[in-house]
Structures are given as C-alpha cells and as structure tokens.
mmCIF file of C-alpha atoms in Angstrom:
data_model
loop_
_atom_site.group_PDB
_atom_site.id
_atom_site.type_symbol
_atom_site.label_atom_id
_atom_site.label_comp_id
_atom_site.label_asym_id
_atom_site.label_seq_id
_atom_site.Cartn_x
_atom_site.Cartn_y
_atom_site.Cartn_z
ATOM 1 C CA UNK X 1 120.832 89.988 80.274
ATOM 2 C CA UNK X 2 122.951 88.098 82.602
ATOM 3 C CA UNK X 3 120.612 85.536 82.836
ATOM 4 C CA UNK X 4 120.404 84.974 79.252
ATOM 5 C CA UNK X 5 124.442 84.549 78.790
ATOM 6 C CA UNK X 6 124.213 82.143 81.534
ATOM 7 C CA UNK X 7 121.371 79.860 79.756
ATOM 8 C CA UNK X 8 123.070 80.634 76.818
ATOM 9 C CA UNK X 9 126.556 79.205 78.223
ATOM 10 C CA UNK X 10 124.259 75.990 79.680
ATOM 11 C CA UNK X 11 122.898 75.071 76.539
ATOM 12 C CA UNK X 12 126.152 75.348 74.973
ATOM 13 C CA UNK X 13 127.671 72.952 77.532
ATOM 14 C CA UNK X 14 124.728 70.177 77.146
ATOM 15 C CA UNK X 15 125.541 70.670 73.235
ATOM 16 C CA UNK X 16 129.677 70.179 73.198
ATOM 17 C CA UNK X 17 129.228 67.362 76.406
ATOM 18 C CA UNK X 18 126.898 65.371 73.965
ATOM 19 C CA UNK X 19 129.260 65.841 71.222
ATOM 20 C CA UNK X 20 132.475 64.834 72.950
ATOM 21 C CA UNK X 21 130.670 61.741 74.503
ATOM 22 C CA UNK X 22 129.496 60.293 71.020
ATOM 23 C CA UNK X 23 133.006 61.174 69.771
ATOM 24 C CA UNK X 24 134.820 59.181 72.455
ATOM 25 C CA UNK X 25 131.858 55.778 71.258
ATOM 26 C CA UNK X 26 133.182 56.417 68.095
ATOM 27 C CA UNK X 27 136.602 56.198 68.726
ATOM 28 C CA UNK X 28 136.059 53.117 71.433
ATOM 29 C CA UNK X 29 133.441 51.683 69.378
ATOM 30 C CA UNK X 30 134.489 52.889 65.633
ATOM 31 C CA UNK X 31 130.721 51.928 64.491
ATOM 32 C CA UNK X 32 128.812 54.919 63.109
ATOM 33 C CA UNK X 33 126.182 52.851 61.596
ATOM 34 C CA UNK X 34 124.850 51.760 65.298
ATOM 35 C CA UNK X 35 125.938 55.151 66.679
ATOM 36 C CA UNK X 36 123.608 56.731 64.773
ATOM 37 C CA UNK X 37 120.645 53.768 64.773
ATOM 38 C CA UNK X 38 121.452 54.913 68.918
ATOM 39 C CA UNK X 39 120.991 58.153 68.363
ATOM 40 C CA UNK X 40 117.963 57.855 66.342
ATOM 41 C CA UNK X 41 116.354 55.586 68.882
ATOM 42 C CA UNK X 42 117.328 58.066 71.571
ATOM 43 C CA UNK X 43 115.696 60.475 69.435
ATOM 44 C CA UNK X 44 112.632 58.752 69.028
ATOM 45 C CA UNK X 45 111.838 58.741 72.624
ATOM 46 C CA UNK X 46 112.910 62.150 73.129
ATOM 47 C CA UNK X 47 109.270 63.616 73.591
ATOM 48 C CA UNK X 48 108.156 60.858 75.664
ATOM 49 C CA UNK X 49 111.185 61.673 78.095
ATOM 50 C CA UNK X 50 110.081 65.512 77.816
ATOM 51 C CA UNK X 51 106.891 64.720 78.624
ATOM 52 C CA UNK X 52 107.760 62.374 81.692
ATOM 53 C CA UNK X 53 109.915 65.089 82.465
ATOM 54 C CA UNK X 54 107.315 67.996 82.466
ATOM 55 C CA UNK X 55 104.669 66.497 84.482
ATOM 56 C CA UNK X 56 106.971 65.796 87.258
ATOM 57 C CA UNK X 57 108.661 68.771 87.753
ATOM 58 C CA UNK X 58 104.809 70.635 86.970
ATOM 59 C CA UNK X 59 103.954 68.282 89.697
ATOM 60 C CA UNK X 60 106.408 69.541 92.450
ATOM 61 C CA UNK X 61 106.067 72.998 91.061
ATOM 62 C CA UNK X 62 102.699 72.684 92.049
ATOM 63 C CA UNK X 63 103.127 70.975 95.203
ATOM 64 C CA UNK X 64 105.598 73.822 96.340
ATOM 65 C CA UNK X 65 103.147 76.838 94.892
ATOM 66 C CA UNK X 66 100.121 74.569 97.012
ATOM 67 C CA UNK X 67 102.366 74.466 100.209
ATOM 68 C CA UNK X 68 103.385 78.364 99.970
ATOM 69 C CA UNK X 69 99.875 79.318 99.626
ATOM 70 C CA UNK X 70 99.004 77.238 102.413
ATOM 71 C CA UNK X 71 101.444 78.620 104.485
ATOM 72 C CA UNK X 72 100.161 82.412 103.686
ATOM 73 C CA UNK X 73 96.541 81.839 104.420
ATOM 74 C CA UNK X 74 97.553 80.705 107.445
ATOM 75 C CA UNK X 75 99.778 83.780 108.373
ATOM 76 C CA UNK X 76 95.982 85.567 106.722
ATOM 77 C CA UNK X 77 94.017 83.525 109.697
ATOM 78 C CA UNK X 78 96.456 83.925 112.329
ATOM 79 C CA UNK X 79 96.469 87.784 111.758
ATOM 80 C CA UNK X 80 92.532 87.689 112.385
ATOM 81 C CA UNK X 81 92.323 85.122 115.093
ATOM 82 C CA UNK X 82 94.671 87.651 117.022
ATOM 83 C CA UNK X 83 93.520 90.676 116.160
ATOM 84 C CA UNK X 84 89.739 89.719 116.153
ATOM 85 C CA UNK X 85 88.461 86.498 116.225
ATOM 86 C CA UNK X 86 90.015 85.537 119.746
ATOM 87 C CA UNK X 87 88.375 88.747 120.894
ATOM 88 C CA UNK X 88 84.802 87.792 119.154
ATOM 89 C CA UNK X 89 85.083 84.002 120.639
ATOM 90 C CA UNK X 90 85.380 85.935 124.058
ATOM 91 C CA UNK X 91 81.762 88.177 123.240
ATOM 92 C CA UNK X 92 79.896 85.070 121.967
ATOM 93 C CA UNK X 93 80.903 82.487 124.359
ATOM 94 C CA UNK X 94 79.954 84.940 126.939
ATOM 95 C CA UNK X 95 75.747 85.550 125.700
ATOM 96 C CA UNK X 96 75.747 81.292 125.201
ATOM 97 C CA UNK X 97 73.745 79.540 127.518
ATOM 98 C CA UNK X 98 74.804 76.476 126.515
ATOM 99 C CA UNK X 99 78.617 77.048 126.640
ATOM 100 C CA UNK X 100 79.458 75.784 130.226
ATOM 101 C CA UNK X 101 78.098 72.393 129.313
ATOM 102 C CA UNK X 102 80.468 72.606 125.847
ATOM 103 C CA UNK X 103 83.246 74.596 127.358
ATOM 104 C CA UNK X 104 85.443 71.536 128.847
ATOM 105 C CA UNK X 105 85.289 70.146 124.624
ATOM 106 C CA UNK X 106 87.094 73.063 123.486
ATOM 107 C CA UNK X 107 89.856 73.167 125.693
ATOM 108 C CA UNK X 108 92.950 72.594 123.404
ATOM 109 C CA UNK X 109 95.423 70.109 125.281
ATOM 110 C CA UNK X 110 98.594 69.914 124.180
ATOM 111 C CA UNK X 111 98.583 66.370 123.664
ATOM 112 C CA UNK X 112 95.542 66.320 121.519
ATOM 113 C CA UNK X 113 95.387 63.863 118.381
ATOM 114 C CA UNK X 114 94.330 64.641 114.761
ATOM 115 C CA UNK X 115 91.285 62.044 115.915
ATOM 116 C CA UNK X 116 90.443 64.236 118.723
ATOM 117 C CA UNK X 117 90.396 67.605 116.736
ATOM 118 C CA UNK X 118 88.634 65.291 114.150
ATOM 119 C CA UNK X 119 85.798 64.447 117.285
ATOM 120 C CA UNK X 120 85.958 68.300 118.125
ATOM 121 C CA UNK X 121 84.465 69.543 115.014
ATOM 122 C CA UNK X 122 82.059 66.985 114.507
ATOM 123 C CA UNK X 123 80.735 67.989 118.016
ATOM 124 C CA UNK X 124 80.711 71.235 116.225
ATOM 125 C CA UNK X 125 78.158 70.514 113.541
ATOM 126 C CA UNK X 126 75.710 69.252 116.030
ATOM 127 C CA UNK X 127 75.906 71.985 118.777
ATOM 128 C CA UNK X 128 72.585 74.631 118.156
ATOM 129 C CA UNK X 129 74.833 77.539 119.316
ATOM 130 C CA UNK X 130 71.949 78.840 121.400
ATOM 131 C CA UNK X 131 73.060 82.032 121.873
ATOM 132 C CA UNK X 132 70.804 84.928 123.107
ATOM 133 C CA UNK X 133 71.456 88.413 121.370
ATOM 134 C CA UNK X 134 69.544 90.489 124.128
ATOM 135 C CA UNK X 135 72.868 89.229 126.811
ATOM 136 C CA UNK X 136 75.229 90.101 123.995
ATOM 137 C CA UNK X 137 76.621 93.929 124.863
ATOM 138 C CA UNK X 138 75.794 94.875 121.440
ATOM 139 C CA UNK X 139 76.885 98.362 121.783
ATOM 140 C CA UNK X 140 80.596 97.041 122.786
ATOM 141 C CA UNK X 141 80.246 94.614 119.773
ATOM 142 C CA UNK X 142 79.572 97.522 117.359
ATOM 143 C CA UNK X 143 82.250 99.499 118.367
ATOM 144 C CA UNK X 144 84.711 96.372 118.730
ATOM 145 C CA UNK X 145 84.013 95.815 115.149
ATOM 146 C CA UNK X 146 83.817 99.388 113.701
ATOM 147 C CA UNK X 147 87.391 99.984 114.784
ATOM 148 C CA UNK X 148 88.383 96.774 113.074
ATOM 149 C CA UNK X 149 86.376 96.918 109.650
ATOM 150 C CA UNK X 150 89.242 98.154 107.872
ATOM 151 C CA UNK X 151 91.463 95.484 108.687
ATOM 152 C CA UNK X 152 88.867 92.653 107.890
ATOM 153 C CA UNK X 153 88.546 94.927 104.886
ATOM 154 C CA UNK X 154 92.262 94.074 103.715
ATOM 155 C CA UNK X 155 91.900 90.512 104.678
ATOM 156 C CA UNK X 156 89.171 90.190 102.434
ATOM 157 C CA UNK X 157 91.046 91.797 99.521
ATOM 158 C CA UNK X 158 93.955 89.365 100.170
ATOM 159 C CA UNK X 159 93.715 86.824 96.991
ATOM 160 C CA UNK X 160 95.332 83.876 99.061
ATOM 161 C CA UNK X 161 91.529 84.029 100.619
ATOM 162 C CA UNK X 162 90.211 82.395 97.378
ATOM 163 C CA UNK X 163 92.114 79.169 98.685
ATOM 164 C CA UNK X 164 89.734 79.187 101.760
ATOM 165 C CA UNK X 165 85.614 79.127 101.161
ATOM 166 C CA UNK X 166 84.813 78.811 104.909
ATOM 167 C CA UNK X 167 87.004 81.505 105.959
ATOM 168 C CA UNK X 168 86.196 83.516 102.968
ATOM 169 C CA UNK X 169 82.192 82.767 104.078
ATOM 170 C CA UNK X 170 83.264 83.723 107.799
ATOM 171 C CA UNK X 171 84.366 87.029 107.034
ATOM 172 C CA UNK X 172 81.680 87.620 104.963
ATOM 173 C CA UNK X 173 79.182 86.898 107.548
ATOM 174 C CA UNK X 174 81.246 88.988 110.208
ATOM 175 C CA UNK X 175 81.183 92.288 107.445
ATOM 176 C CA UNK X 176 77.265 91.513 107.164
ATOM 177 C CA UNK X 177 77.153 91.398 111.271
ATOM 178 C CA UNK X 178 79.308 94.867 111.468
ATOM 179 C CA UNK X 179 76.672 96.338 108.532
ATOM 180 C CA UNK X 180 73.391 95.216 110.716
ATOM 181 C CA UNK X 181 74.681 96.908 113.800
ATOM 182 C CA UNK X 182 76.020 99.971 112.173
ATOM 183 C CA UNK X 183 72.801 100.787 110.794
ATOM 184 C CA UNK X 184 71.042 100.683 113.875
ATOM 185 C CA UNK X 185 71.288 104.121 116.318
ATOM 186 C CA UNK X 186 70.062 102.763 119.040
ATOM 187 C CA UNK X 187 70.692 99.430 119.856
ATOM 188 C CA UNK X 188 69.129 99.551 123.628
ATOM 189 C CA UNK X 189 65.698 99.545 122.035
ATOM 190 C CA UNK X 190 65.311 97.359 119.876
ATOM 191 C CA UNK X 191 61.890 95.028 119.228
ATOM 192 C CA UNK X 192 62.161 91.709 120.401
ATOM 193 C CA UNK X 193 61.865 90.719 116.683
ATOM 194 C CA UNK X 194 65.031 92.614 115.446
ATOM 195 C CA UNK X 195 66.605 90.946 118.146
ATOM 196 C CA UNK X 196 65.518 88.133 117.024
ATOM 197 C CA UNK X 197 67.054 89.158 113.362
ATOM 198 C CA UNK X 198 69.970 90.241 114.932
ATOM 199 C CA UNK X 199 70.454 87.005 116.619
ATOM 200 C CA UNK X 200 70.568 84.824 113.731
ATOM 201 C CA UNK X 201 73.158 86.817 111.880
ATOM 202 C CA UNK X 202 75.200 86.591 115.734
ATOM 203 C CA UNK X 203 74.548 82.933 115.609
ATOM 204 C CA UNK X 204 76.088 82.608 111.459
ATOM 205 C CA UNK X 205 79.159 83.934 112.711
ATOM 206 C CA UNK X 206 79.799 81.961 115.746
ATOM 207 C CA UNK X 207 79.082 79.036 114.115
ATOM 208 C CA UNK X 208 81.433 79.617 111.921
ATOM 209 C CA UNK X 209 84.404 81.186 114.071
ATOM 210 C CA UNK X 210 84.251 78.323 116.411
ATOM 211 C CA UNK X 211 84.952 75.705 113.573
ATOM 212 C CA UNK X 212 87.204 77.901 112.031
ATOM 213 C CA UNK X 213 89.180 78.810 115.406
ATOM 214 C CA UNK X 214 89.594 74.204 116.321
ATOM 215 C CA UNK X 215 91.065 74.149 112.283
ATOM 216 C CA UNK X 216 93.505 77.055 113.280
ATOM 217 C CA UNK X 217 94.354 74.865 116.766
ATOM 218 C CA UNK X 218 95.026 72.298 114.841
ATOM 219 C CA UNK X 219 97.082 73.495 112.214
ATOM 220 C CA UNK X 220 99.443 75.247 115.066
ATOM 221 C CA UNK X 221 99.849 72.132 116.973
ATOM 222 C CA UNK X 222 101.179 70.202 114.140
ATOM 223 C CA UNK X 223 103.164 73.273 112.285
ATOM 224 C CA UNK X 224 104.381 75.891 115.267
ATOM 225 C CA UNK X 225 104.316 74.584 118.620
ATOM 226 C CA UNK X 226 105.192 77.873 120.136
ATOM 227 C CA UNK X 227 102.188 79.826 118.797
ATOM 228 C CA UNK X 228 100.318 76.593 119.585
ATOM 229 C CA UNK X 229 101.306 77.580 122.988
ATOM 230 C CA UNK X 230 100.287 80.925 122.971
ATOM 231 C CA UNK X 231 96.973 80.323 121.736
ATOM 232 C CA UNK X 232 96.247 77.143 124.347
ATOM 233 C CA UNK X 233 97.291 80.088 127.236
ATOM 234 C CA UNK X 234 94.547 82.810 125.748
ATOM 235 C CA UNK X 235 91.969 79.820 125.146
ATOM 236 C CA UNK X 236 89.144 82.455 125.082
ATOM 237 C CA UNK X 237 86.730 79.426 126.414
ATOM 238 C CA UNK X 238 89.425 78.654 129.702
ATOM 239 C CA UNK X 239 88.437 80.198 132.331
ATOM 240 C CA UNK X 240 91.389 79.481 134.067
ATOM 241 C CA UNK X 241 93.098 80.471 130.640
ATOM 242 C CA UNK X 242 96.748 83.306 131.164
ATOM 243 C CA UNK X 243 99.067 84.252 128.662
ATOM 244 C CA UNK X 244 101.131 83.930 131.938
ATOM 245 C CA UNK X 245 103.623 80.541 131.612
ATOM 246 C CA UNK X 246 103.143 78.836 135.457
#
C-alpha cells in the first residue's frame, strides 16, 4: 500500500511539473498554436523514446541479474572446492604417475596473467591424466565421498548451477563415481577389468576437477585476493604447500 501512494504521488508530480512548464512557454512565449505543434511532435516520438528507454535499462537489468548470478555460482564452487574438491585433487594427484612431471604447471603464483591461466588450461586438454585406480585407496575414497553425498546433493539442487554446464557435468560425474563405489562391498578384490571400469569413471572426474579447480584460481585472483591467498597456501599439488603465512 505504501508503495502504491508513493508511485501514485510520483506520477502526480511528472503530471503537474509538465503542466506548470508548458504554462510558463505560454506565458513567455504566448503561442499555443506551436505549443501544441511541440507537443504533438514530442508526442509523436514518445514510443520511440520508450522504447530507447526500455532496452537500456532491460540491458543493465540484465547485466546486474548476469553479475549476481555470477557472483553466487561462485560462492556454489567455492563451497565445493573447500569442502571437497581440494580434498579429491589431493586423492587423484596422489594415484597419477604422470603428476610430478605436470605438478610445477599448476602451481598458482600470485603474479600469474590471464595469458598464463589461459596456457594452463590448454595444457589441460592435452594432458592423458594417466591415473592408475589400483594406487587410488579406494576404500578411503568411498567413505570420503559417502559422508559428503548429501552436500553435493544440495549443490546439485542449487538452480544458479544451470549457469554452469562444466560444473554441472563435474558433479554429475563425481555422484556417478560415489554410485560405482558404493555398490561395490569389497573393493580389495576387484578384477583387473572393473578396475579398469573403475578407472575411467576416476579419470572423468579428474579431468574435469583439475580444469574446473585453474577457472576457480583464476576467478579468485582477479575478484578476492585474500581467498586467492588461501587457496595458493593449500595448493593440493605443492608439496611444499601450508595454510601457514611464512
């Protein structure tokens, strides 16, 4: 209601301003015949002014909506890089054999460029992520994401996650991952071919979290230097890595 009385009270100030203004033209002026060709003409290109009008301000509306959403899939990402992702980078990085020769491309400097995260994920694309599932402690990976399936759960229900197809695909692959190993009672003897199953669906989600993880890097660095910090001092691929500021 009281938003309504104050519209109300607007319009009715735009109404007696325009009146009073063409009443002091006419009394400076004393023409009503071009008054009103004036206000005719003004008339005319009324819509066109409307409709300048409305796709600018849809425009920033837009903008602002684009930038919020941004914003909360972000906050989404961060919430799963901390409370699982970082933890997952640590189990993967751990079974690849290929990883020490990789290791030194993936360690987030402070002073990195946009062209360097840029050269970072096209190193990404090309790296075979040979990981080997029968060094993976698949038992500690089952539980690690058993305990956390209900809060990947709620991150998938989160409708900001529509914004994201490679994050949305990522924790899809991660649920099918936690489903595989779930179903499986004992995962100490397992055939070298469900292993070899096992390892593929390991390998979709690394693939995946990695590029996903250099993105995230990225968009700290440029947006929130102090969790940019944070995450450059629990680098799960630094060995030398401390949440500890020396």
């Amino acid at each position: 209601m009281k938003n309504l009385k104050l519209y109300r009270s607007f319009v009715l100030a735009l109404l007696v301003t325009s009146v009073l203004l063409y009443g002091i033209e006419y009394l400076l002026l004393g023409d009503s015949g071009s008054i009103f060709t004036a206000f005719i003409g003004n008339l005319a290109f009324l819509p066109i002014n409307v409709l300048l009008v409305s796709i600018i301000i849809h425009r920033l509306i837009n903008d602002m909506e684009r930038k919020n959403r941004i914003e909360k899939l972000n906050m989404v990402i961060g919430t799963f890089f901390s409370q699982t992702g970082t933890r997952l980078l640590g189990y993967f990085s751990e079974a690849d054999p290929g990883i020490e020769e990789f290791r030194k491309y993936l360690i987030v400097k402070k002073d990195w460029s946009d062209r360097e995260f840029a050269d970072v994920s096209r190193r990404l694309k090309n790296y075979e992520y040979p990981i080997k599932a029968e060094v993976l402690d698949l038992e500690g990976l089952r539980d690690f994401l058993e305990h956390r399936n209900d809060s990947l759960l709620r991150l998938l229900e989160n409708p900001v996650m529509l914004e994201h197809e490679t994050f949305t695909e990522l924790l899809r692959a991660v649920f099918h991952l936690t489903e595989e190993l779930l179903n499986r009672e004992d995962l100490d003897e397992l055939p070298p071919s469900d292993l070899e199953h096992l390892e593929g669906d390991v390998k979709r989600v690394y693939s995946l979290l990695v590029y996903e993880w250099v993105a995230y890097m990225e968009y700290l660095k440029n947006n929130y230097p102090y969790l940019f910090s944070l995450s450059m001092r629990t680098n799960p691929f630094d060995r030398e890595a401390s949440p500890v500021v020396k």
